[in-house]
Short mmCIF file of N, CA and C in Angstrom, two decimals:
data_model
loop_
_atom_site.label_atom_id
_atom_site.label_comp_id
_atom_site.label_asym_id
_atom_site.label_seq_id
_atom_site.Cartn_x
_atom_site.Cartn_y
_atom_site.Cartn_z
N MET A 1124 -64.95 196.05 182.95
CA MET A 1124 -64.60 197.58 183.35
C MET A 1124 -65.59 197.86 184.56
N GLN A 1125 -65.10 198.32 185.44
CA GLN A 1125 -66.01 198.71 186.74
C GLN A 1125 -66.21 200.18 186.57
N LEU A 1126 -67.20 200.73 186.27
CA LEU A 1126 -67.73 202.05 186.12
C LEU A 1126 -67.83 202.82 187.46
N ASP A 1127 -67.99 202.33 188.41
CA ASP A 1127 -67.93 202.96 189.66
C ASP A 1127 -66.50 203.43 190.16
N SER A 1128 -65.56 202.61 189.57
CA SER A 1128 -64.05 203.12 189.85
C SER A 1128 -63.65 204.29 189.04
N LEU A 1129 -64.41 204.82 188.21
CA LEU A 1129 -64.01 205.91 187.26
C LEU A 1129 -64.24 207.10 187.73
N SER A 1130 -63.84 208.07 187.43
CA SER A 1130 -64.02 209.47 187.84
C SER A 1130 -64.94 210.07 186.72
N TYR A 1131 -65.64 211.08 187.36
CA TYR A 1131 -66.62 211.79 186.61
C TYR A 1131 -65.91 212.19 185.18
N VAL A 1132 -64.89 212.67 185.07
CA VAL A 1132 -64.21 212.99 183.95
C VAL A 1132 -63.90 212.14 182.79
N GLU A 1133 -63.62 211.00 183.56
CA GLU A 1133 -63.22 209.51 182.78
C GLU A 1133 -64.61 209.23 182.22
N LEU A 1134 -65.70 209.24 183.05
CA LEU A 1134 -67.07 208.64 182.47
C LEU A 1134 -67.39 209.54 181.41
N VAL A 1135 -67.30 211.03 181.61
CA VAL A 1135 -67.86 211.74 180.22
C VAL A 1135 -66.78 211.45 179.39
N GLN A 1136 -65.47 211.02 179.38
CA GLN A 1136 -64.59 210.85 178.10
C GLN A 1136 -65.15 209.35 177.40
N LEU A 1137 -65.61 208.45 178.34
CA LEU A 1137 -66.13 207.18 177.94
C LEU A 1137 -67.28 207.49 177.42
N LYS A 1138 -68.26 208.22 177.57
CA LYS A 1138 -69.53 208.33 177.17
C LYS A 1138 -69.08 209.12 175.62
N THR A 1139 -68.33 210.05 175.64
CA THR A 1139 -68.12 210.47 174.12
C THR A 1139 -67.49 209.58 173.35
N ASP A 1140 -66.51 208.69 173.76
CA ASP A 1140 -65.85 207.56 173.12
C ASP A 1140 -66.81 206.66 172.23
N VAL A 1141 -67.65 206.27 173.22
CA VAL A 1141 -68.82 205.22 172.95
C VAL A 1141 -69.73 205.98 172.03
N GLU A 1142 -70.28 206.89 172.23
CA GLU A 1142 -71.05 207.53 171.12
C GLU A 1142 -70.24 207.76 169.52
N ALA A 1143 -68.86 208.14 169.86
CA ALA A 1143 -68.49 208.17 168.45
C ALA A 1143 -68.27 206.93 167.88
N GLU A 1144 -68.09 205.77 168.65
CA GLU A 1144 -67.83 204.46 168.10
C GLU A 1144 -69.19 203.99 167.54
N ILE A 1145 -70.25 204.33 168.33
CA ILE A 1145 -71.65 203.92 167.85
C ILE A 1145 -71.96 204.75 166.64
N ALA A 1146 -71.73 205.86 166.36
CA ALA A 1146 -71.90 206.62 165.13
C ALA A 1146 -70.86 206.18 163.93
N ARG A 1147 -69.74 205.62 164.23
CA ARG A 1147 -69.00 205.01 163.11
C ARG A 1147 -69.42 203.63 162.86
N ARG A 1148 -69.91 202.92 163.66
CA ARG A 1148 -70.42 201.50 163.49
C ARG A 1148 -71.78 201.72 162.66
N GLU A 1149 -72.53 202.53 163.44
CA GLU A 1149 -73.83 202.68 162.45
C GLU A 1149 -73.68 203.22 160.78
N GLN A 1150 -72.79 204.06 160.55
CA GLN A 1150 -72.25 204.26 159.26
C GLN A 1150 -71.85 202.89 158.62
N GLU A 1151 -71.08 202.04 159.09
CA GLU A 1151 -70.76 200.76 158.59
C GLU A 1151 -71.67 199.95 158.43
N GLU A 1152 -72.50 199.83 159.28
CA GLU A 1152 -73.88 198.77 158.92
C GLU A 1152 -74.72 199.35 157.82
N LYS A 1153 -75.12 200.74 157.96
CA LYS A 1153 -75.81 201.18 156.82
C LYS A 1153 -75.17 200.95 155.52
N ALA A 1154 -73.84 201.09 155.35
CA ALA A 1154 -73.27 200.96 154.21
C ALA A 1154 -73.37 199.60 153.87
N LYS A 1155 -73.23 198.43 154.81
CA LYS A 1155 -73.18 197.08 154.47
C LYS A 1155 -74.78 196.67 154.14
N ALA A 1156 -75.85 197.43 154.49
CA ALA A 1156 -77.09 197.20 154.26
C ALA A 1156 -77.38 197.73 152.90
N ARG A 1157 -76.94 198.71 152.57
CA ARG A 1157 -77.11 199.43 151.44
C ARG A 1157 -76.49 198.42 150.05
N LYS A 1158 -75.33 197.89 150.28
CA LYS A 1158 -74.81 196.99 149.40
C LYS A 1158 -75.70 195.86 149.58
N GLN A 1159 -76.04 195.21 150.34
CA GLN A 1159 -76.66 193.85 150.40
C GLN A 1159 -78.02 194.25 149.44
N ILE A 1160 -78.48 195.23 149.85
CA ILE A 1160 -80.03 195.78 149.09
C ILE A 1160 -79.89 195.74 147.72
N LEU A 1161 -78.77 196.66 147.11
CA LEU A 1161 -78.36 196.89 145.80
C LEU A 1161 -78.07 195.44 145.24
N GLU A 1162 -77.52 194.53 145.86
CA GLU A 1162 -77.07 193.05 145.42
C GLU A 1162 -78.09 192.31 145.19
N ILE A 1163 -79.10 192.18 146.10
CA ILE A 1163 -80.62 191.87 145.97
C ILE A 1163 -81.34 192.33 144.60
N ALA A 1164 -81.27 193.45 144.62
CA ALA A 1164 -82.14 194.07 143.67
C ALA A 1164 -81.19 193.80 142.36
N ARG A 1165 -80.13 193.81 142.04
CA ARG A 1165 -79.41 193.52 141.08
C ARG A 1165 -79.87 191.68 140.38
N ASN A 1166 -79.63 190.89 141.70
CA ASN A 1166 -79.98 189.86 141.41
C ASN A 1166 -81.38 189.45 140.71
N PHE A 1167 -82.40 190.36 141.05
CA PHE A 1167 -83.60 189.76 140.69
C PHE A 1167 -83.83 191.16 139.44
N GLY A 1168 -83.03 191.54 138.86
CA GLY A 1168 -83.19 192.52 137.73
C GLY A 1168 -83.93 194.00 138.08
N LEU A 1169 -83.89 194.50 139.27
CA LEU A 1169 -84.37 195.52 139.51
C LEU A 1169 -83.65 196.59 139.62
N SER A 1170 -84.11 197.88 139.25
CA SER A 1170 -83.50 199.05 139.48
C SER A 1170 -83.61 199.54 140.89
N VAL A 1171 -82.97 200.66 141.24
CA VAL A 1171 -83.02 201.42 142.65
C VAL A 1171 -84.67 201.98 142.62
N GLU A 1172 -84.97 202.68 141.26
CA GLU A 1172 -85.87 203.32 141.49
C GLU A 1172 -87.01 202.04 141.32
N ASP A 1173 -86.85 201.11 140.93
CA ASP A 1173 -88.00 200.06 140.77
C ASP A 1173 -88.35 199.46 142.52
N VAL A 1174 -87.14 199.34 143.19
CA VAL A 1174 -87.21 199.22 144.50
C VAL A 1174 -88.01 200.36 145.36
N LEU A 1175 -87.79 201.44 145.11
CA LEU A 1175 -88.24 202.45 145.90
C LEU A 1175 -89.45 203.07 145.46
N SER A 1176 -89.89 202.76 144.20
CA SER A 1176 -91.36 203.04 143.80
C SER A 1176 -92.32 202.22 144.35
N LYS A 1177 -93.48 202.69 144.52
CA LYS A 1177 -94.92 202.16 145.00
C LYS A 1177 -95.43 201.50 143.79
N PRO A 1178 -96.05 200.48 144.12
CA PRO A 1178 -96.67 199.83 142.86
C PRO A 1178 -97.72 200.61 142.65
N ALA A 1179 -98.39 200.83 141.41
CA ALA A 1179 -99.64 201.46 141.04
C ALA A 1179 -100.73 200.72 141.68
N ALA A 1180 -101.74 201.34 142.23
CA ALA A 1180 -102.95 200.71 142.80
C ALA A 1180 -103.60 200.47 141.64
N THR A 1181 -104.03 199.57 141.37
CA THR A 1181 -105.10 199.26 140.26
C THR A 1181 -106.56 198.80 140.83
N ARG A 1182 -107.27 199.53 140.89
CA ARG A 1182 -108.64 199.25 141.36
C ARG A 1182 -109.57 199.09 140.53
N LYS A 1183 -110.19 197.73 140.38
CA LYS A 1183 -111.22 197.60 139.38
C LYS A 1183 -112.51 198.56 139.57
N PRO A 1184 -113.06 199.05 138.34
CA PRO A 1184 -114.30 199.74 138.65
C PRO A 1184 -115.43 199.02 139.39
N VAL A 1185 -116.25 199.69 140.00
CA VAL A 1185 -117.40 199.11 140.91
C VAL A 1185 -118.48 199.47 139.74
N GLU A 1186 -119.05 198.06 139.87
CA GLU A 1186 -120.31 198.00 138.91
C GLU A 1186 -121.67 198.73 139.46
N ALA A 1187 -122.11 199.47 138.67
CA ALA A 1187 -123.50 200.23 138.99
C ALA A 1187 -124.53 199.40 139.68
N LYS A 1188 -125.01 199.96 140.50
CA LYS A 1188 -126.16 199.20 141.22
C LYS A 1188 -127.72 199.75 140.81
N TYR A 1189 -127.68 201.11 140.25
CA TYR A 1189 -128.82 201.81 140.17
C TYR A 1189 -128.57 202.44 138.70
N ARG A 1190 -129.82 202.53 138.15
CA ARG A 1190 -130.19 203.16 136.69
C ARG A 1190 -131.22 203.85 136.54
N HIS A 1191 -131.48 204.88 135.91
CA HIS A 1191 -132.21 205.91 135.61
C HIS A 1191 -133.10 205.18 134.85
N PRO A 1192 -134.66 205.32 135.20
CA PRO A 1192 -135.76 204.25 134.21
C PRO A 1192 -135.74 204.88 132.68
N GLU A 1193 -135.45 205.95 132.74
CA GLU A 1193 -135.80 206.53 131.33
C GLU A 1193 -134.33 206.72 130.33
N ASP A 1194 -133.50 206.88 131.44
CA ASP A 1194 -132.00 207.18 130.52
C ASP A 1194 -131.11 206.20 131.04
N ALA A 1195 -130.72 205.30 130.10
CA ALA A 1195 -129.93 204.08 130.79
C ALA A 1195 -128.33 204.62 130.78
N SER A 1196 -128.22 205.62 130.40
CA SER A 1196 -126.86 206.10 130.25
C SER A 1196 -126.49 206.91 131.97
N LEU A 1197 -127.69 206.90 132.53
CA LEU A 1197 -127.47 207.43 134.03
C LEU A 1197 -127.33 206.34 134.94
N THR A 1198 -126.16 206.14 135.54
CA THR A 1198 -126.06 204.82 136.43
C THR A 1198 -125.37 205.53 137.82
N TRP A 1199 -125.67 204.81 138.72
CA TRP A 1199 -124.80 205.13 140.06
C TRP A 1199 -124.25 203.71 140.67
N THR A 1200 -123.28 203.61 141.31
CA THR A 1200 -122.89 202.66 142.16
C THR A 1200 -123.35 202.53 143.45
N GLY A 1201 -123.97 203.39 143.93
CA GLY A 1201 -124.57 203.34 145.36
C GLY A 1201 -123.25 203.90 146.16
N ARG A 1202 -122.39 204.22 145.77
CA ARG A 1202 -121.44 204.72 146.58
C ARG A 1202 -121.26 206.31 146.60
N GLY A 1203 -120.62 207.00 147.66
CA GLY A 1203 -120.60 208.28 147.44
C GLY A 1203 -122.07 209.10 147.51
N ARG A 1204 -122.05 210.34 147.18
CA ARG A 1204 -123.16 211.16 147.14
C ARG A 1204 -124.06 210.87 145.98
N LYS A 1205 -125.32 210.80 146.44
CA LYS A 1205 -126.22 210.55 145.51
C LYS A 1205 -126.24 211.42 144.10
N PRO A 1206 -126.27 210.91 143.15
CA PRO A 1206 -126.45 211.96 141.98
C PRO A 1206 -127.94 212.61 141.95
N VAL A 1207 -127.82 213.96 141.19
CA VAL A 1207 -129.05 214.76 141.32
C VAL A 1207 -130.17 213.94 140.70
N TRP A 1208 -130.09 213.24 139.73
CA TRP A 1208 -131.07 212.27 139.25
C TRP A 1208 -131.71 211.42 140.14
N VAL A 1209 -130.91 210.83 141.10
CA VAL A 1209 -131.37 210.01 142.06
C VAL A 1209 -132.04 210.42 143.25
N VAL A 1210 -131.63 211.72 143.51
CA VAL A 1210 -132.39 212.55 144.63
C VAL A 1210 -133.79 213.05 144.16
N GLU A 1211 -133.59 213.35 142.72
CA GLU A 1211 -134.82 214.04 142.08
C GLU A 1211 -135.96 212.70 142.31
N LEU A 1212 -135.66 211.58 141.96
CA LEU A 1212 -136.47 210.41 141.56
C LEU A 1212 -136.92 210.16 142.97
N LEU A 1213 -136.08 210.12 143.85
CA LEU A 1213 -136.24 209.86 145.37
C LEU A 1213 -137.55 210.70 145.74
N ALA A 1214 -137.22 211.96 145.65
CA ALA A 1214 -138.45 213.07 146.03
C ALA A 1214 -139.61 212.98 145.21
N ALA A 1215 -139.66 212.45 143.95
CA ALA A 1215 -140.65 212.28 143.22
C ALA A 1215 -141.56 210.92 143.75
N GLY A 1216 -140.81 210.14 144.73
CA GLY A 1216 -141.67 209.04 145.16
C GLY A 1216 -141.10 207.67 144.78
N LYS A 1217 -139.95 207.72 144.04
CA LYS A 1217 -139.38 206.37 143.69
C LYS A 1217 -138.61 205.95 144.91
N THR A 1218 -138.37 204.77 145.00
CA THR A 1218 -137.41 203.99 146.02
C THR A 1218 -136.45 203.36 145.22
N LEU A 1219 -135.41 203.50 145.93
CA LEU A 1219 -133.85 202.88 145.38
C LEU A 1219 -134.15 201.42 144.77
N GLU A 1220 -135.01 200.53 145.28
CA GLU A 1220 -135.32 199.17 145.04
C GLU A 1220 -136.02 199.25 143.59
N GLN A 1221 -136.74 200.50 143.27
CA GLN A 1221 -137.41 200.47 141.79
C GLN A 1221 -135.96 201.09 140.95
N LEU A 1222 -135.06 201.68 141.48
CA LEU A 1222 -134.01 202.04 140.57
C LEU A 1222 -133.02 201.13 140.46
N ALA A 1223 -133.07 200.01 141.26
CA ALA A 1223 -131.78 198.81 141.21
C ALA A 1223 -131.75 198.31 139.91
N ILE A 1224 -130.66 197.92 139.38
CA ILE A 1224 -130.55 197.23 137.94
C ILE A 1224 -130.66 195.85 138.38
#
């Protein structure tokens, strides 16, 4: 097809026809893809909800690195803000090395 031989009106009509065909084919391709995805999910025994849901992030707890010298129930992992008891002991002259487990 020689585009330079078409008139402006013919080019506009061609553009409209091409866009309509693209939209139609996009619908077909999406329907095929949806069918394939469902088939694969069924083959693996998965529901649509299983496929679309994110797996729950399982984070293992971080071990404590610091412990209060007098109250063993007070611990800190060393992450995040320092607990009040750590701040108070540091202000009293203790070091983190002295609080290390």
